Amino acid sequence: MHNLDEIKLIAIEELKKIKTIEELYEIKSKYLGKEGIITKRLKTLRDLSIEERRILGSKLNEIKELLENEFEMKKEEIEEGGEIKYDITLVGYKREFGNIHPITRVYREIVDIFKSMGFSIEEGPEVESDWYNFTALNIPKYHPARDMQDTFYLENGKLLRTHTSPIQIRTMEKKKPPIRIVAPGRVFRRDEIDSTHSPVFHQLEGLYVDKSVSISDLKGTLESFIYNLFSKDIKIKFRPSYFPFTEPSLEVLIYKNNRWLEILGAGIVHPKVLENCNIDSKVYKGFAFGLGIERIAMIKYNINDIRLFYENDIRFLKQIKGG
Ligand code: DAH
């Protein structure tokens, strides 16, 4: 059995080590609880002589008071934090960095490349008229090309643009050649959603109009763009195609993952389109191209489902950090 002074010192030592309120109450009951060391000693006083009871009693009460004080101080220390506020053994919070959305990233990359080649940026409205979206682009009402670009019609007769090509018309109406622009934007189509289709997606249009613009200018510009966006050694193929607003028209393919992938449409601006904008097609020529930003992003980052871009799943978005 320890003597009282020893008990007091041990209790104070124990108090120093603890960190939580739970531990504090444990120690408090160990010494001052019903069955506590000090309490039990106090109970034995009645068996002692008056003299012994007086001496031992005052000693016990002194220790009891001292410990009560110590407990109170420790309690405050724990509650206020004090030294034990920061437990360096706890796992820290990880600070997450934000990430540019893959569509924004690819869009910026594409725009930067064309800017470096002297193109400026134009924009246009998402709600368009039939004239700008179709008719002026040589797609009259009866034209079967309208089939592939069915859209959403508003009550006022306007429609949601199906491509960024109407920005060509708007730009040629307000600017005189030479014109050298790219026009990014959101476009809409009445397409069923699946892994490669979305009713809302993004495109980028290009247009160059000047006195002597040839298909080799178009070819050189697109090659330079593709080498920049992918890599210098990527294989490129040009293949004839058809668009109502260009003549001749072509498609551009790149060789990636063991197959040829179509990445954009292009051509020499149809004389009718120039005339629709009051540009003399005998004096001026132009080339144009259009690409889908999601499609480019999917090819560039090997993404197999367009829906991933719109679901905001952080596990997907985190993976696309490219340079
Ligand atoms: N507007 C076309 C589409 O949405 C893409 C396109 C093809 C744009 C050829 C052009 C072009 O300017 O020359 O499918």
PDB file of N, CA and C in Angstrom, residues 179-248:
ATOM      1  N   ILE A 179     -10.614  37.592 -94.402  1.00  0.00           N
ATOM      2  CA  ILE A 179     -11.232  37.119 -93.163  1.00  0.00           C
ATOM      3  C   ILE A 179     -10.513  35.839 -92.748  1.00  0.00           C
ATOM      4  N   ARG A 180     -10.108  35.796 -91.492  1.00  0.00           N
ATOM      5  CA  ARG A 180      -9.424  34.587 -91.013  1.00  0.00           C
ATOM      6  C   ARG A 180      -9.858  34.346 -89.579  1.00  0.00           C
ATOM      7  N   ILE A 181     -10.884  33.511 -89.419  1.00  0.00           N
ATOM      8  CA  ILE A 181     -11.488  33.345 -88.082  1.00  0.00           C
ATOM      9  C   ILE A 181     -11.684  31.868 -87.707  1.00  0.00           C
ATOM     10  N   VAL A 182     -11.722  31.641 -86.392  1.00  0.00           N
ATOM     11  CA  VAL A 182     -12.285  30.392 -85.883  1.00  0.00           C
ATOM     12  C   VAL A 182     -13.469  30.756 -84.999  1.00  0.00           C
ATOM     13  N   ALA A 183     -14.485  29.899 -85.023  1.00  0.00           N
ATOM     14  CA  ALA A 183     -15.715  30.190 -84.287  1.00  0.00           C
ATOM     15  C   ALA A 183     -16.129  28.970 -83.473  1.00  0.00           C
ATOM     16  N   PRO A 184     -15.847  29.001 -82.174  1.00  0.00           N
ATOM     17  CA  PRO A 184     -16.245  27.880 -81.319  1.00  0.00           C
ATOM     18  C   PRO A 184     -17.669  28.079 -80.802  1.00  0.00           C
ATOM     19  N   GLY A 185     -18.303  27.003 -80.381  1.00  0.00           N
ATOM     20  CA  GLY A 185     -19.605  27.177 -79.755  1.00  0.00           C
ATOM     21  C   GLY A 185     -20.346  25.891 -79.494  1.00  0.00           C
ATOM     22  N   ARG A 186     -21.450  26.073 -78.763  1.00  0.00           N
ATOM     23  CA  ARG A 186     -22.296  24.936 -78.401  1.00  0.00           C
ATOM     24  C   ARG A 186     -23.344  24.748 -79.481  1.00  0.00           C
ATOM     25  N   VAL A 187     -23.585  23.517 -79.876  1.00  0.00           N
ATOM     26  CA  VAL A 187     -24.561  23.242 -80.931  1.00  0.00           C
ATOM     27  C   VAL A 187     -25.532  22.153 -80.481  1.00  0.00           C
ATOM     28  N   PHE A 188     -26.644  22.035 -81.209  1.00  0.00           N
ATOM     29  CA  PHE A 188     -27.765  21.191 -80.755  1.00  0.00           C
ATOM     30  C   PHE A 188     -28.305  20.339 -81.903  1.00  0.00           C
ATOM     31  N   ARG A 189     -28.628  19.107 -81.610  1.00  0.00           N
ATOM     32  CA  ARG A 189     -29.261  18.263 -82.632  1.00  0.00           C
ATOM     33  C   ARG A 189     -30.242  17.322 -81.983  1.00  0.00           C
ATOM     34  N   ARG A 190     -31.288  16.961 -82.769  1.00  0.00           N
ATOM     35  CA  ARG A 190     -32.264  16.018 -82.225  1.00  0.00           C
ATOM     36  C   ARG A 190     -31.738  14.615 -82.385  1.00  0.00           C
ATOM     37  N   ASP A 191     -30.694  14.294 -81.662  1.00  0.00           N
ATOM     38  CA  ASP A 191     -30.084  12.967 -81.737  1.00  0.00           C
ATOM     39  C   ASP A 191     -30.356  12.212 -80.445  1.00  0.00           C
ATOM     40  N   GLU A 192     -30.561  10.912 -80.583  1.00  0.00           N
ATOM     41  CA  GLU A 192     -30.684  10.069 -79.382  1.00  0.00           C
ATOM     42  C   GLU A 192     -29.318  10.027 -78.691  1.00  0.00           C
ATOM     43  N   ILE A 193     -29.343  10.026 -77.376  1.00  0.00           N
ATOM     44  CA  ILE A 193     -28.079   9.933 -76.649  1.00  0.00           C
ATOM     45  C   ILE A 193     -27.539   8.504 -76.730  1.00  0.00           C
ATOM     46  N   ASP A 194     -26.301   8.385 -77.111  1.00  0.00           N
ATOM     47  CA  ASP A 194     -25.594   7.104 -76.977  1.00  0.00           C
ATOM     48  C   ASP A 194     -24.107   7.405 -76.771  1.00  0.00           C
ATOM     49  N   SER A 195     -23.251   6.405 -76.952  1.00  0.00           N
ATOM     50  CA  SER A 195     -21.846   6.624 -76.587  1.00  0.00           C
ATOM     51  C   SER A 195     -21.139   7.639 -77.499  1.00  0.00           C
ATOM     52  N   THR A 196     -21.718   7.920 -78.682  1.00  0.00           N
ATOM     53  CA  THR A 196     -21.063   8.901 -79.565  1.00  0.00           C
ATOM     54  C   THR A 196     -21.967  10.077 -79.933  1.00  0.00           C
ATOM     55  N   HIS A 197     -23.194  10.091 -79.407  1.00  0.00           N
ATOM     56  CA  HIS A 197     -24.117  11.193 -79.730  1.00  0.00           C
ATOM     57  C   HIS A 197     -24.657  11.864 -78.477  1.00  0.00           C
ATOM     58  N   SER A 198     -24.763  13.183 -78.577  1.00  0.00           N
ATOM     59  CA  SER A 198     -25.383  13.940 -77.501  1.00  0.00           C
ATOM     60  C   SER A 198     -26.193  15.056 -78.152  1.00  0.00           C
ATOM     61  N   PRO A 199     -27.375  15.367 -77.641  1.00  0.00           N
ATOM     62  CA  PRO A 199     -28.178  16.439 -78.265  1.00  0.00           C
ATOM     63  C   PRO A 199     -27.542  17.826 -78.110  1.00  0.00           C
ATOM     64  N   VAL A 200     -26.589  17.931 -77.205  1.00  0.00           N
ATOM     65  CA  VAL A 200     -25.846  19.183 -77.040  1.00  0.00           C
ATOM     66  C   VAL A 200     -24.364  18.836 -77.095  1.00  0.00           C
ATOM     67  N   PHE A 201     -23.634  19.498 -77.969  1.00  0.00           N
ATOM     68  CA  PHE A 201     -22.191  19.269 -78.006  1.00  0.00           C
ATOM     69  C   PHE A 201     -21.482  20.529 -78.496  1.00  0.00           C
ATOM     70  N   HIS A 202     -20.196  20.434 -78.770  1.00  0.00           N
ATOM     71  CA  HIS A 202     -19.436  21.639 -79.125  1.00  0.00           C
ATOM     72  C   HIS A 202     -18.699  21.467 -80.445  1.00  0.00           C
ATOM     73  N   GLN A 203     -18.643  22.549 -81.172  1.00  0.00           N
ATOM     74  CA  GLN A 203     -17.915  22.528 -82.452  1.00  0.00           C
ATOM     75  C   GLN A 203     -16.980  23.729 -82.534  1.00  0.00           C
ATOM     76  N   LEU A 204     -16.106  23.648 -83.529  1.00  0.00           N
ATOM     77  CA  LEU A 204     -15.278  24.806 -83.851  1.00  0.00           C
ATOM     78  C   LEU A 204     -15.223  24.914 -85.375  1.00  0.00           C
ATOM     79  N   GLU A 205     -15.541  26.097 -85.831  1.00  0.00           N
ATOM     80  CA  GLU A 205     -15.594  26.375 -87.262  1.00  0.00           C
ATOM     81  C   GLU A 205     -14.373  27.188 -87.635  1.00  0.00           C
ATOM     82  N   GLY A 206     -13.873  26.992 -88.852  1.00  0.00           N
ATOM     83  CA  GLY A 206     -12.784  27.837 -89.336  1.00  0.00           C
ATOM     84  C   GLY A 206     -13.154  28.415 -90.688  1.00  0.00           C
ATOM     85  N   LEU A 207     -12.708  29.629 -90.933  1.00  0.00           N
ATOM     86  CA  LEU A 207     -13.010  30.262 -92.233  1.00  0.00           C
ATOM     87  C   LEU A 207     -11.871  31.197 -92.626  1.00  0.00           C
ATOM     88  N   TYR A 208     -11.435  31.043 -93.873  1.00  0.00           N
ATOM     89  CA  TYR A 208     -10.414  31.940 -94.406  1.00  0.00           C
ATOM     90  C   TYR A 208     -10.869  32.401 -95.784  1.00  0.00           C
ATOM     91  N   VAL A 209     -11.072  33.689 -95.948  1.00  0.00           N
ATOM     92  CA  VAL A 209     -11.512  34.230 -97.241  1.00  0.00           C
ATOM     93  C   VAL A 209     -10.531  35.300 -97.679  1.00  0.00           C
ATOM     94  N   ASP A 210     -10.049  35.171 -98.917  1.00  0.00           N
ATOM     95  CA  ASP A 210      -9.104  36.154 -99.440  1.00  0.00           C
ATOM     96  C   ASP A 210      -9.102  36.061-100.967  1.00  0.00           C
ATOM     97  N   LYS A 211      -8.209  36.860-101.595  1.00  0.00           N
ATOM     98  CA  LYS A 211      -8.239  36.868-103.059  1.00  0.00           C
ATOM     99  C   LYS A 211      -7.726  35.573-103.672  1.00  0.00           C
ATOM    100  N   SER A 212      -6.694  35.022-103.086  1.00  0.00           N
ATOM    101  CA  SER A 212      -6.263  33.743-103.639  1.00  0.00           C
ATOM    102  C   SER A 212      -6.113  32.717-102.521  1.00  0.00           C
ATOM    103  N   VAL A 213      -7.159  31.943-102.375  1.00  0.00           N
ATOM    104  CA  VAL A 213      -7.119  30.893-101.362  1.00  0.00           C
ATOM    105  C   VAL A 213      -7.328  29.571-102.091  1.00  0.00           C
ATOM    106  N   SER A 214      -6.426  28.649-101.859  1.00  0.00           N
ATOM    107  CA  SER A 214      -6.532  27.398-102.608  1.00  0.00           C
ATOM    108  C   SER A 214      -6.652  26.211-101.665  1.00  0.00           C
ATOM    109  N   ILE A 215      -6.878  25.071-102.240  1.00  0.00           N
ATOM    110  CA  ILE A 215      -7.014  23.857-101.433  1.00  0.00           C
ATOM    111  C   ILE A 215      -5.679  23.480-100.781  1.00  0.00           C
ATOM    112  N   SER A 216      -4.581  23.930-101.384  1.00  0.00           N
ATOM    113  CA  SER A 216      -3.294  23.620-100.734  1.00  0.00           C
ATOM    114  C   SER A 216      -3.093  24.495 -99.490  1.00  0.00           C
ATOM    115  N   ASP A 217      -3.687  25.706 -99.490  1.00  0.00           N
ATOM    116  CA  ASP A 217      -3.661  26.503 -98.245  1.00  0.00           C
ATOM    117  C   ASP A 217      -4.433  25.771 -97.149  1.00  0.00           C
ATOM    118  N   LEU A 218      -5.576  25.231 -97.550  1.00  0.00           N
ATOM    119  CA  LEU A 218      -6.408  24.491 -96.603  1.00  0.00           C
ATOM    120  C   LEU A 218      -5.635  23.285 -96.054  1.00  0.00           C
ATOM    121  N   LYS A 219      -5.016  22.568 -96.974  1.00  0.00           N
ATOM    122  CA  LYS A 219      -4.281  21.371 -96.590  1.00  0.00           C
ATOM    123  C   LYS A 219      -3.139  21.717 -95.626  1.00  0.00           C
ATOM    124  N   GLY A 220      -2.377  22.728 -95.980  1.00  0.00           N
ATOM    125  CA  GLY A 220      -1.240  23.130 -95.145  1.00  0.00           C
ATOM    126  C   GLY A 220      -1.681  23.577 -93.759  1.00  0.00           C
ATOM    127  N   THR A 221      -2.760  24.356 -93.714  1.00  0.00           N
ATOM    128  CA  THR A 221      -3.267  24.851 -92.428  1.00  0.00           C
ATOM    129  C   THR A 221      -3.724  23.696 -91.542  1.00  0.00           C
ATOM    130  N   LEU A 222      -4.475  22.777 -92.145  1.00  0.00           N
ATOM    131  CA  LEU A 222      -5.005  21.662 -91.345  1.00  0.00           C
ATOM    132  C   LEU A 222      -3.893  20.716 -90.895  1.00  0.00           C
ATOM    133  N   GLU A 223      -2.928  20.488 -91.762  1.00  0.00           N
ATOM    134  CA  GLU A 223      -1.810  19.621 -91.365  1.00  0.00           C
ATOM    135  C   GLU A 223      -1.053  20.222 -90.186  1.00  0.00           C
ATOM    136  N   SER A 224      -0.771  21.486 -90.318  1.00  0.00           N
ATOM    137  CA  SER A 224      -0.046  22.163 -89.254  1.00  0.00           C
ATOM    138  C   SER A 224      -0.821  22.100 -87.928  1.00  0.00           C
ATOM    139  N   PHE A 225      -2.128  22.302 -88.033  1.00  0.00           N
ATOM    140  CA  PHE A 225      -2.991  22.221 -86.844  1.00  0.00           C
ATOM    141  C   PHE A 225      -2.943  20.825 -86.213  1.00  0.00           C
ATOM    142  N   ILE A 226      -3.074  19.807 -87.049  1.00  0.00           N
ATOM    143  CA  ILE A 226      -3.124  18.430 -86.537  1.00  0.00           C
ATOM    144  C   ILE A 226      -1.771  17.995 -85.933  1.00  0.00           C
ATOM    145  N   TYR A 227      -0.694  18.372 -86.588  1.00  0.00           N
ATOM    146  CA  TYR A 227       0.631  18.039 -86.024  1.00  0.00           C
ATOM    147  C   TYR A 227       0.800  18.689 -84.651  1.00  0.00           C
ATOM    148  N   ASN A 228       0.305  19.915 -84.538  1.00  0.00           N
ATOM    149  CA  ASN A 228       0.390  20.633 -83.271  1.00  0.00           C
ATOM    150  C   ASN A 228      -0.454  19.996 -82.180  1.00  0.00           C
ATOM    151  N   LEU A 229      -1.659  19.609 -82.550  1.00  0.00           N
ATOM    152  CA  LEU A 229      -2.609  19.095 -81.555  1.00  0.00           C
ATOM    153  C   LEU A 229      -2.257  17.669 -81.131  1.00  0.00           C
ATOM    154  N   PHE A 230      -1.830  16.851 -82.079  1.00  0.00           N
ATOM    155  CA  PHE A 230      -1.497  15.453 -81.753  1.00  0.00           C
ATOM    156  C   PHE A 230       0.025  15.302 -81.658  1.00  0.00           C
ATOM    157  N   SER A 231       0.657  14.995 -82.772  1.00  0.00           N
ATOM    158  CA  SER A 231       2.120  14.954 -82.740  1.00  0.00           C
ATOM    159  C   SER A 231       2.651  15.075 -84.158  1.00  0.00           C
ATOM    160  N   LYS A 232       3.922  15.395 -84.257  1.00  0.00           N
ATOM    161  CA  LYS A 232       4.555  15.656 -85.554  1.00  0.00           C
ATOM    162  C   LYS A 232       4.539  14.441 -86.472  1.00  0.00           C
ATOM    163  N   ASP A 233       4.511  13.250 -85.878  1.00  0.00           N
ATOM    164  CA  ASP A 233       4.617  12.056 -86.716  1.00  0.00           C
ATOM    165  C   ASP A 233       3.281  11.358 -86.943  1.00  0.00           C
ATOM    166  N   ILE A 234       2.164  12.043 -86.647  1.00  0.00           N
ATOM    167  CA  ILE A 234       0.868  11.394 -86.874  1.00  0.00           C
ATOM    168  C   ILE A 234       0.572  11.324 -88.384  1.00  0.00           C
ATOM    169  N   LYS A 235      -0.059  10.228 -88.812  1.00  0.00           N
ATOM    170  CA  LYS A 235      -0.387  10.081 -90.242  1.00  0.00           C
ATOM    171  C   LYS A 235      -1.737  10.738 -90.532  1.00  0.00           C
ATOM    172  N   ILE A 236      -1.793  11.506 -91.641  1.00  0.00           N
ATOM    173  CA  ILE A 236      -3.013  12.240 -91.996  1.00  0.00           C
ATOM    174  C   ILE A 236      -3.475  11.814 -93.387  1.00  0.00           C
ATOM    175  N   LYS A 237      -4.783  11.704 -93.540  1.00  0.00           N
ATOM    176  CA  LYS A 237      -5.335  11.358 -94.860  1.00  0.00           C
ATOM    177  C   LYS A 237      -6.474  12.323 -95.203  1.00  0.00           C
ATOM    178  N   PHE A 238      -6.492  12.781 -96.464  1.00  0.00           N
ATOM    179  CA  PHE A 238      -7.597  13.621 -96.934  1.00  0.00           C
ATOM    180  C   PHE A 238      -8.462  12.767 -97.864  1.00  0.00           C
ATOM    181  N   ARG A 239      -9.776  12.860 -97.706  1.00  0.00           N
ATOM    182  CA  ARG A 239     -10.651  11.999 -98.509  1.00  0.00           C
ATOM    183  C   ARG A 239     -11.819  12.853 -99.001  1.00  0.00           C
ATOM    184  N   PRO A 240     -12.235  12.675-100.256  1.00  0.00           N
ATOM    185  CA  PRO A 240     -13.335  13.492-100.784  1.00  0.00           C
ATOM    186  C   PRO A 240     -14.613  13.287 -99.982  1.00  0.00           C
ATOM    187  N   SER A 241     -15.406  14.334 -99.881  1.00  0.00           N
ATOM    188  CA  SER A 241     -16.661  14.228 -99.138  1.00  0.00           C
ATOM    189  C   SER A 241     -17.689  15.157 -99.756  1.00  0.00           C
ATOM    190  N   TYR A 242     -18.761  15.372 -99.062  1.00  0.00           N
ATOM    191  CA  TYR A 242     -19.772  16.299 -99.571  1.00  0.00           C
ATOM    192  C   TYR A 242     -20.350  17.144 -98.446  1.00  0.00           C
ATOM    193  N   PHE A 243     -20.350  18.443 -98.643  1.00  0.00           N
ATOM    194  CA  PHE A 243     -21.109  19.367 -97.795  1.00  0.00           C
ATOM    195  C   PHE A 243     -21.745  20.388 -98.736  1.00  0.00           C
ATOM    196  N   PRO A 244     -22.971  20.792 -98.477  1.00  0.00           N
ATOM    197  CA  PRO A 244     -23.631  21.733 -99.391  1.00  0.00           C
ATOM    198  C   PRO A 244     -22.916  23.084 -99.482  1.00  0.00           C
ATOM    199  N   PHE A 245     -22.200  23.452 -98.429  1.00  0.00           N
ATOM    200  CA  PHE A 245     -21.597  24.802 -98.365  1.00  0.00           C
ATOM    201  C   PHE A 245     -20.155  24.854 -98.830  1.00  0.00           C
ATOM    202  N   THR A 246     -19.611  23.717 -99.265  1.00  0.00           N
ATOM    203  CA  THR A 246     -18.249  23.717 -99.816  1.00  0.00           C
ATOM    204  C   THR A 246     -18.215  22.918-101.116  1.00  0.00           C
ATOM    205  N   GLU A 247     -17.330  23.332-102.011  1.00  0.00           N
ATOM    206  CA  GLU A 247     -17.162  22.609-103.276  1.00  0.00           C
ATOM    207  C   GLU A 247     -15.774  22.894-103.824  1.00  0.00           C
ATOM    208  N   PRO A 248     -14.849  21.955-103.895  1.00  0.00           N
ATOM    209  CA  PRO A 248     -15.028  20.582-103.425  1.00  0.00           C
ATOM    210  C   PRO A 248     -15.011  20.476-101.891  1.00  0.00           C
TER     211      PRO A 248
END
